[in-house]
Amino acid sequence: MTLGSYIGRRLLMLVIILAGVITITFFLSRVLPGSPVEMMIGYRPTAEEIEAAKIELGLDKSLPVQYLSFLVDAARGDFGKSLSTGRPVIEDIGQRAGATLELTFTSMVLVLLIGIPLGVISAVNREKPADQFVRAVSIAGAALPVFMVGILLQMLFEGQLGWFPLQGRLSSSLLFDGSFEPRTGLYVIDSLIAGSWSTFFDALAHLVLPVATLTLSTLPLVTRITRNMMMEVLEEEYIRTAHAYGVRASYVHYRYALRATLIPLITVAGLTYGYMLGGTVVVEFIFDWPGLGGYLVRSISRNDFPATVGVTTVLAASYLLINLVVDLLYHAVDPRLRNT
């Protein structure tokens, strides 16, 4: 199979899965308690107002007709207007996507940079104090829910020490004085582009606690997977042979053993991103981070079904695209896959 045909098949599968996500989310949003009409026009509306709102929202049509109409619009990137903000959902998503990207990308880089070396150290020192320490910390970290990690960090670093701000992405004095104009939606990068060091350090300070929460919650997963994969490779005959010939242990571990785990580690990166998407929803809600996760929580609680379906679709699409990239990296790294 050529690379082009493989990509075509994967893209077709991506579209089918995405259509399934939209379908499930659409019908689930219709059975949520609460009335979107009340959300749109307020409490105790008149019969005329209810009828007008239903027509505007398309709720006067049958459910299959509503679904087909929504599916066609979604294929064009039109998820309708948010009942909460009154703006097109795609605009709300674009405004908040940068915040989520900054949070997840920073956390993912830290998790991989810390988790993979910890897993390697744990594997090469099997049953030694270093291994026992890493395993104990990983188990403790995995046992703590992400919201508990966030609350504990808030209590310690903001409540007790006062080192880092509690909520938001930027201090209100900098956000509303008109001097800072985001370009990419990534405040740390935007502040560097603008050459504003005060804004840079303020944005960085606001980023610390949410990133720490997401990183600490995901780190045990990456560490354990890396450890298990590394231990399997260390049992291979060629690794034992290298040790028997007196090759330096660190060279064997990082030159041969770690390279052999490269393909599985690509999978770890994909799994990490998917795991973080779920954690992002909680972290953004705890820290009042103006990203897609917090927007999704508020949309669900307010029965804002256009926003709920729109955000869910975008998050699912990003995860599917990451998995597509992972599959393509497989083909780039493993020659056996290129020849199948």
Coordinates of C-alpha atoms in Angstrom, one line a residue:
M1 CA 0.0 0.0 0.0
T2 CA 1.4 3.4 -1.0
L3 CA 1.7 6.2 1.5
G4 CA -0.9 8.3 -0.4
S5 CA -3.5 5.5 -0.4
Y6 CA -2.8 4.9 3.3
I7 CA -3.3 8.6 4.2
G8 CA -6.5 8.6 2.1
R9 CA -7.9 5.6 4.0
R10 CA -7.0 7.2 7.3
L11 CA -8.6 10.5 6.4
L12 CA -11.8 8.6 5.3
M13 CA -11.9 6.8 8.6
L14 CA -11.3 10.1 10.4
V15 CA -14.3 11.6 8.7
I16 CA -16.5 8.6 9.5
I17 CA -15.5 8.7 13.2
L18 CA -16.0 12.5 13.4
A19 CA -19.5 12.1 11.9
G20 CA -20.2 9.5 14.6
V21 CA -19.0 11.9 17.3
I22 CA -21.3 14.6 15.9
T23 CA -24.2 12.2 15.8
I24 CA -23.8 11.0 19.3
T25 CA -23.3 14.4 20.7
F26 CA -26.2 15.9 18.8
F27 CA -28.7 13.4 20.1
L28 CA -27.3 13.5 23.6
S29 CA -27.6 17.3 23.7
R30 CA -31.3 16.9 22.8
V31 CA -32.1 14.7 25.9
L32 CA -30.3 16.9 28.4
P33 CA -32.6 18.4 31.1
G34 CA -33.5 22.0 30.6
S35 CA -34.9 24.0 27.8
P36 CA -32.7 25.8 25.2
V37 CA -35.6 28.1 24.6
E38 CA -35.5 29.4 28.2
M39 CA -31.7 29.8 27.8
M40 CA -32.3 31.9 24.7
I41 CA -35.1 34.2 25.7
G42 CA -35.1 34.0 29.5
Y43 CA -37.4 32.7 32.3
R44 CA -41.2 32.4 31.8
P45 CA -41.5 33.3 28.2
T46 CA -44.8 33.8 26.5
A47 CA -46.2 31.3 24.0
E48 CA -45.4 33.6 21.1
E49 CA -41.8 34.0 22.3
I50 CA -41.5 30.2 22.6
E51 CA -42.7 29.6 19.1
A52 CA -40.5 32.3 17.6
A53 CA -37.5 30.8 19.5
K54 CA -38.2 27.3 18.3
I55 CA -38.4 28.5 14.7
E56 CA -35.1 30.4 15.0
L57 CA -33.4 27.4 16.6
G58 CA -35.0 25.0 14.1
L59 CA -36.7 23.1 16.9
D60 CA -40.0 23.2 15.1
K61 CA -38.7 20.6 12.6
S62 CA -38.6 16.9 13.3
L63 CA -35.5 15.5 14.9
P64 CA -34.2 13.7 11.8
V65 CA -34.5 16.9 9.8
Q66 CA -32.8 18.9 12.5
Y67 CA -30.0 16.3 12.5
L68 CA -29.4 16.3 8.8
S69 CA -29.5 20.1 8.7
F70 CA -27.0 20.3 11.5
L71 CA -24.7 17.7 9.9
V72 CA -24.6 19.7 6.6
D73 CA -23.9 22.9 8.4
A74 CA -21.2 21.3 10.6
A75 CA -19.5 20.0 7.4
R76 CA -19.0 23.6 6.5
G77 CA -17.7 24.5 9.9
D78 CA -21.0 26.2 10.9
F79 CA -22.2 25.0 14.3
G80 CA -24.8 27.8 14.7
K81 CA -24.9 30.5 17.3
S82 CA -24.1 30.0 21.0
L83 CA -27.2 30.4 23.2
S84 CA -24.9 31.8 25.9
T85 CA -22.9 34.4 24.1
G86 CA -25.1 35.0 21.0
R87 CA -22.0 34.7 18.8
P88 CA -21.2 32.1 16.2
V89 CA -19.8 29.0 17.9
I90 CA -16.9 28.8 15.6
E91 CA -15.9 32.4 16.6
D92 CA -16.1 31.4 20.3
I93 CA -13.9 28.3 19.6
G94 CA -11.4 30.4 17.7
Q95 CA -11.2 32.9 20.6
R96 CA -10.5 30.1 23.1
A97 CA -8.5 27.6 21.2
G98 CA -5.2 29.4 21.8
A99 CA -5.7 29.1 25.6
T100 CA -6.2 25.4 25.4
L101 CA -3.4 24.9 23.0
E102 CA -1.0 26.8 25.2
L103 CA -2.0 24.8 28.2
T104 CA -1.9 21.3 26.6
F105 CA 1.2 21.8 24.5
T106 CA 3.3 23.2 27.4
S107 CA 2.1 20.4 29.7
M108 CA 2.7 17.7 27.0
V109 CA 6.3 18.8 26.4
L110 CA 7.0 18.8 30.2
V111 CA 5.4 15.4 30.6
L112 CA 7.4 13.8 27.8
L113 CA 10.7 15.5 28.9
I114 CA 10.2 14.4 32.5
G115 CA 8.2 11.1 32.2
I116 CA 10.4 9.3 29.6
P117 CA 13.7 9.8 31.5
L118 CA 12.0 8.8 34.8
G119 CA 10.7 5.7 33.1
V120 CA 14.1 4.8 31.8
I121 CA 15.8 5.4 35.1
S122 CA 13.2 3.3 36.8
A123 CA 13.7 0.4 34.3
V124 CA 17.5 0.3 34.4
N125 CA 17.5 0.4 38.2
R126 CA 14.8 -2.3 38.6
E127 CA 13.9 -3.0 42.2
K128 CA 16.6 -0.6 43.4
P129 CA 15.8 2.5 45.5
A130 CA 15.5 4.7 42.5
D131 CA 13.0 2.4 40.9
Q132 CA 11.0 2.0 44.1
F133 CA 10.9 5.8 44.6
V134 CA 9.7 6.5 41.0
R135 CA 7.0 3.7 41.2
A136 CA 5.8 5.0 44.6
V137 CA 5.5 8.6 43.3
S138 CA 3.8 7.3 40.1
I139 CA 1.2 5.3 42.1
A140 CA 0.5 8.3 44.4
G141 CA 0.2 10.6 41.5
A142 CA -2.2 8.3 39.6
A143 CA -4.3 7.9 42.8
L144 CA -5.0 11.6 43.1
P145 CA -7.8 12.9 40.8
V146 CA -6.8 15.9 38.6
F147 CA -9.2 18.2 40.5
M148 CA -7.6 17.3 43.8
V149 CA -4.2 18.0 42.5
G150 CA -5.4 21.4 41.2
I151 CA -7.0 22.3 44.5
L152 CA -4.0 21.3 46.6
L153 CA -1.7 23.4 44.4
Q154 CA -4.0 26.4 44.7
M155 CA -4.1 26.0 48.5
L156 CA -0.3 25.8 48.7
F157 CA 1.1 28.2 46.1
E158 CA -1.6 30.8 46.1
G159 CA -3.4 30.4 49.5
Q160 CA -0.4 29.8 51.7
L161 CA 2.7 31.1 49.8
G162 CA 1.1 33.6 47.4
W163 CA 3.6 32.8 44.7
F164 CA 1.3 32.4 41.7
P165 CA -2.1 33.8 40.7
L166 CA -5.1 31.7 41.2
Q167 CA -7.2 32.2 38.0
G168 CA -7.1 33.5 34.5
R169 CA -4.4 33.9 31.9
L170 CA -3.3 37.5 32.6
S171 CA -3.8 40.1 35.3
S172 CA -6.8 42.4 34.6
S173 CA -4.6 45.5 34.8
L174 CA -2.7 44.2 31.7
L175 CA -5.6 42.6 30.0
F176 CA -7.9 45.6 29.9
D177 CA -5.6 48.6 29.6
G178 CA -5.3 48.2 25.8
S179 CA -1.6 47.8 25.7
F180 CA -1.6 44.0 25.0
E181 CA -3.0 42.7 21.7
P182 CA -2.9 38.9 21.3
R183 CA -1.9 37.8 17.8
T184 CA -1.6 34.0 18.0
G185 CA -3.8 33.4 21.1
L186 CA -0.7 32.1 22.9
Y187 CA -0.1 34.8 25.5
V188 CA 3.5 33.8 26.3
I189 CA 4.5 33.9 22.7
D190 CA 2.4 37.1 22.0
S191 CA 4.1 38.9 24.8
L192 CA 7.5 38.0 23.4
I193 CA 6.5 39.2 20.0
A194 CA 5.3 42.5 21.5
G195 CA 8.6 42.8 23.5
S196 CA 6.6 43.3 26.7
W197 CA 8.6 41.5 29.5
S198 CA 6.1 42.4 32.2
T199 CA 3.3 40.8 30.2
F200 CA 5.5 37.8 29.5
F201 CA 6.3 37.1 33.1
D202 CA 2.7 37.7 34.2
A203 CA 1.4 35.3 31.5
L204 CA 4.0 32.8 32.6
A205 CA 3.1 33.1 36.3
H206 CA -0.6 32.5 35.4
L207 CA 0.4 29.4 33.4
V208 CA 2.4 27.7 36.1
L209 CA -0.4 26.2 38.3
P210 CA -2.6 24.9 35.5
V211 CA 0.4 23.4 33.7
A212 CA 1.7 21.9 36.9
T213 CA -1.7 20.3 37.6
L214 CA -2.1 18.8 34.1
T215 CA 1.5 17.7 34.1
L216 CA 1.4 16.0 37.5
S217 CA -1.8 14.3 36.6
T218 CA -0.5 12.8 33.4
L219 CA 3.1 12.1 34.4
P220 CA 2.4 8.8 36.1
L221 CA 0.9 7.4 32.9
V222 CA 3.9 8.2 30.8
T223 CA 6.4 7.1 33.4
R224 CA 4.8 3.7 33.9
I225 CA 4.4 3.0 30.2
T226 CA 8.0 4.0 29.4
R227 CA 9.2 1.8 32.3
N228 CA 7.3 -1.3 31.1
M229 CA 8.5 -0.9 27.5
M230 CA 12.1 -0.3 28.6
M231 CA 12.1 -3.3 30.8
E232 CA 10.9 -5.5 27.9
V233 CA 13.7 -4.2 25.7
L234 CA 16.4 -4.7 28.4
E235 CA 15.5 -8.4 28.4
E236 CA 16.4 -8.8 24.6
E237 CA 19.4 -10.9 23.7
Y238 CA 21.2 -8.2 21.9
I239 CA 21.1 -5.9 25.0
R240 CA 22.5 -8.7 27.1
T241 CA 25.2 -9.4 24.5
A242 CA 26.2 -5.8 24.6
H243 CA 26.5 -5.9 28.3
A244 CA 28.5 -9.1 28.1
Y245 CA 31.0 -7.5 25.7
G246 CA 31.6 -4.8 28.3
V247 CA 29.9 -1.9 26.4
R248 CA 29.2 1.0 28.8
A249 CA 25.8 0.6 30.4
S250 CA 24.6 4.2 29.8
Y251 CA 25.6 3.8 26.1
V252 CA 23.6 0.6 25.8
H253 CA 20.6 2.0 27.6
Y254 CA 20.3 5.2 25.7
R255 CA 21.8 4.2 22.3
Y256 CA 20.2 0.9 21.8
A257 CA 17.4 0.2 24.3
L258 CA 15.8 3.6 24.2
R259 CA 16.0 3.7 20.4
A260 CA 14.1 0.4 20.3
T261 CA 11.3 1.9 22.3
L262 CA 11.0 4.9 19.9
I263 CA 7.9 3.6 18.1
P264 CA 6.0 2.7 21.3
L265 CA 6.9 6.1 22.7
I266 CA 5.2 7.7 19.7
T267 CA 2.1 5.9 20.8
V268 CA 2.7 7.3 24.3
A269 CA 2.7 10.8 22.9
G270 CA -0.6 10.2 21.2
L271 CA -2.1 8.7 24.3
T272 CA -0.8 11.6 26.4
Y273 CA -2.6 14.1 24.3
G274 CA -5.8 12.2 24.5
Y275 CA -5.5 11.9 28.2
M276 CA -4.7 15.6 28.6
L277 CA -7.8 16.6 26.6
G278 CA -10.0 15.0 29.3
G279 CA -7.9 16.6 32.1
T280 CA -8.0 20.0 30.4
V281 CA -11.7 20.3 30.9
V282 CA -11.3 19.9 34.6
V283 CA -8.2 22.1 34.9
E284 CA -9.7 24.9 32.9
F285 CA -12.8 24.9 35.1
I286 CA -10.8 24.9 38.3
F287 CA -8.5 27.7 37.3
D288 CA -11.1 29.7 35.3
W289 CA -8.9 29.3 32.3
P290 CA -10.7 30.7 29.3
G291 CA -10.2 27.8 27.0
L292 CA -12.3 25.2 25.2
G293 CA -12.6 22.9 28.3
G294 CA -14.2 25.6 30.5
Y295 CA -16.4 26.7 27.6
L296 CA -17.6 23.1 27.2
V297 CA -18.5 22.8 30.9
R298 CA -20.4 26.0 30.8
S299 CA -22.2 25.1 27.6
I300 CA -23.4 21.8 29.0
S301 CA -24.5 23.3 32.3
R302 CA -26.5 25.9 30.3
N303 CA -28.0 23.5 27.8
D304 CA -26.2 25.4 25.0
F305 CA -26.4 22.5 22.5
P306 CA -24.8 24.3 19.5
A307 CA -21.7 25.2 21.6
T308 CA -21.6 21.7 23.2
V309 CA -21.6 19.9 19.9
G310 CA -19.2 22.4 18.3
V311 CA -16.5 22.1 21.0
T312 CA -16.9 18.3 21.3
T313 CA -16.4 18.0 17.5
V314 CA -13.3 20.3 17.5
L315 CA -11.7 18.4 20.4
A316 CA -12.5 15.0 18.8
A317 CA -11.1 16.2 15.5
S318 CA -7.8 17.4 17.2
Y319 CA -7.4 14.0 18.8
L320 CA -8.1 12.1 15.6
L321 CA -5.6 14.3 13.8
I322 CA -2.9 13.6 16.4
N323 CA -3.5 9.9 15.9
L324 CA -3.2 10.4 12.2
V325 CA 0.2 12.1 12.7
V326 CA 1.2 9.2 15.0
D327 CA 0.4 6.7 12.3
L328 CA 2.4 8.6 9.7
L329 CA 5.3 8.8 12.1
Y330 CA 5.1 5.0 12.4
H331 CA 5.6 4.7 8.7
A332 CA 8.5 7.2 8.8
V333 CA 10.3 5.4 11.6
D334 CA 9.5 1.7 11.0
P335 CA 10.6 0.4 7.5
R336 CA 8.5 -2.7 8.0
L337 CA 5.3 -0.6 7.8
R338 CA 6.5 1.2 4.7
N339 CA 6.8 -2.1 2.9
T340 CA 3.3 -3.4 3.8

